[in-house]
């Protein structure tokens, strides 16, 4: 009869035991382990480990980036199968067989083989795909496995990933209108630079009446002609500008300058602030609910903040909590959260229901992000219209001067 190795949790759901059991199938092995009073975590065939590890050792990892959609697909499939009682090895094998995305298939297969080799799920992710998933995901998985509630931990992280995807979708939706206006603007410039202005200029020059092209019209024509002839240089200059800004942002001083600048621009400062706080509060809520030690939860949340100014406030809040301050007092003194959210957290601390209040704070911040995005869109639309109107006005003046010059040449 085949023999299977297993890892399982004792009844207290804290201590992990390892052993070997005889069974015809992995399903029967799981049932026998449950009869012993244990909760099976991993069941694997030793022979399978030897065969697969030989192929695995030369072709592992290699994926350093995973899109948000791929993460959502992978985490949701693992979470659903774990919550249904399927072992992590069987869940990963099912994903490998059925997933339509090659990256997800590769990750599932290599994690499965690593787990069969004796690693936990978190250890396998950390060893193979640390850059793709990040420290926060791995640390939360460690806590979930230690508590025997990996499926619930993944479910909480899945909620966070879907919220991030929704925010990303709202940002893209808000950019659709400006992009359309910019395309119309570019089309207008191409039309006048390639067809309208050259036609009128040629007519004036061919008339032989000695009428010169007005200076303003000639300047506009020259500018549009340059853009039309060297459009690739203009595009390259735009990319070079943003590339230079991105390069400068790698230095601490310039990054701090840009981060501080963004927090001083009306509306944009609210967007930057709430985007950073959304990630911060979401991770803090998940970590706290999962059972991560409180200071560790604050540190995991702090890592998600991208703006250096806001991160300094989070650092200060962490130090205050470490010295004995309550979370609400620390957030208030550090000016990390708006007053309304600090009041909510203080109420949660007094009522002994901090976890629910943290979730409510996450929901409030999500609504604030939607409001700020709408405000940004409303502020951006008239700005674009003014810019487009100014360009049309300049072109109209140049066109009128050319038109009058053509009439004079015919008189």
mmCIF file of C-alpha atoms in Angstrom, residues 122-130:
data_model
loop_
_atom_site.group_PDB
_atom_site.id
_atom_site.type_symbol
_atom_site.label_atom_id
_atom_site.label_comp_id
_atom_site.label_asym_id
_atom_site.label_seq_id
_atom_site.Cartn_x
_atom_site.Cartn_y
_atom_site.Cartn_z
ATOM 1 C CA UNK A 122 4.867 31.008 2.365
ATOM 2 C CA UNK A 123 8.410 29.624 2.261
ATOM 3 C CA UNK A 124 7.933 28.504 -1.349
ATOM 4 C CA UNK A 125 6.602 31.910 -2.407
ATOM 5 C CA UNK A 126 9.432 33.674 -0.579
ATOM 6 C CA UNK A 127 12.072 31.409 -2.126
ATOM 7 C CA UNK A 128 10.783 31.458 -5.706
ATOM 8 C CA UNK A 129 8.657 34.568 -6.241
ATOM 9 C CA UNK A 130 9.573 37.066 -3.551
#
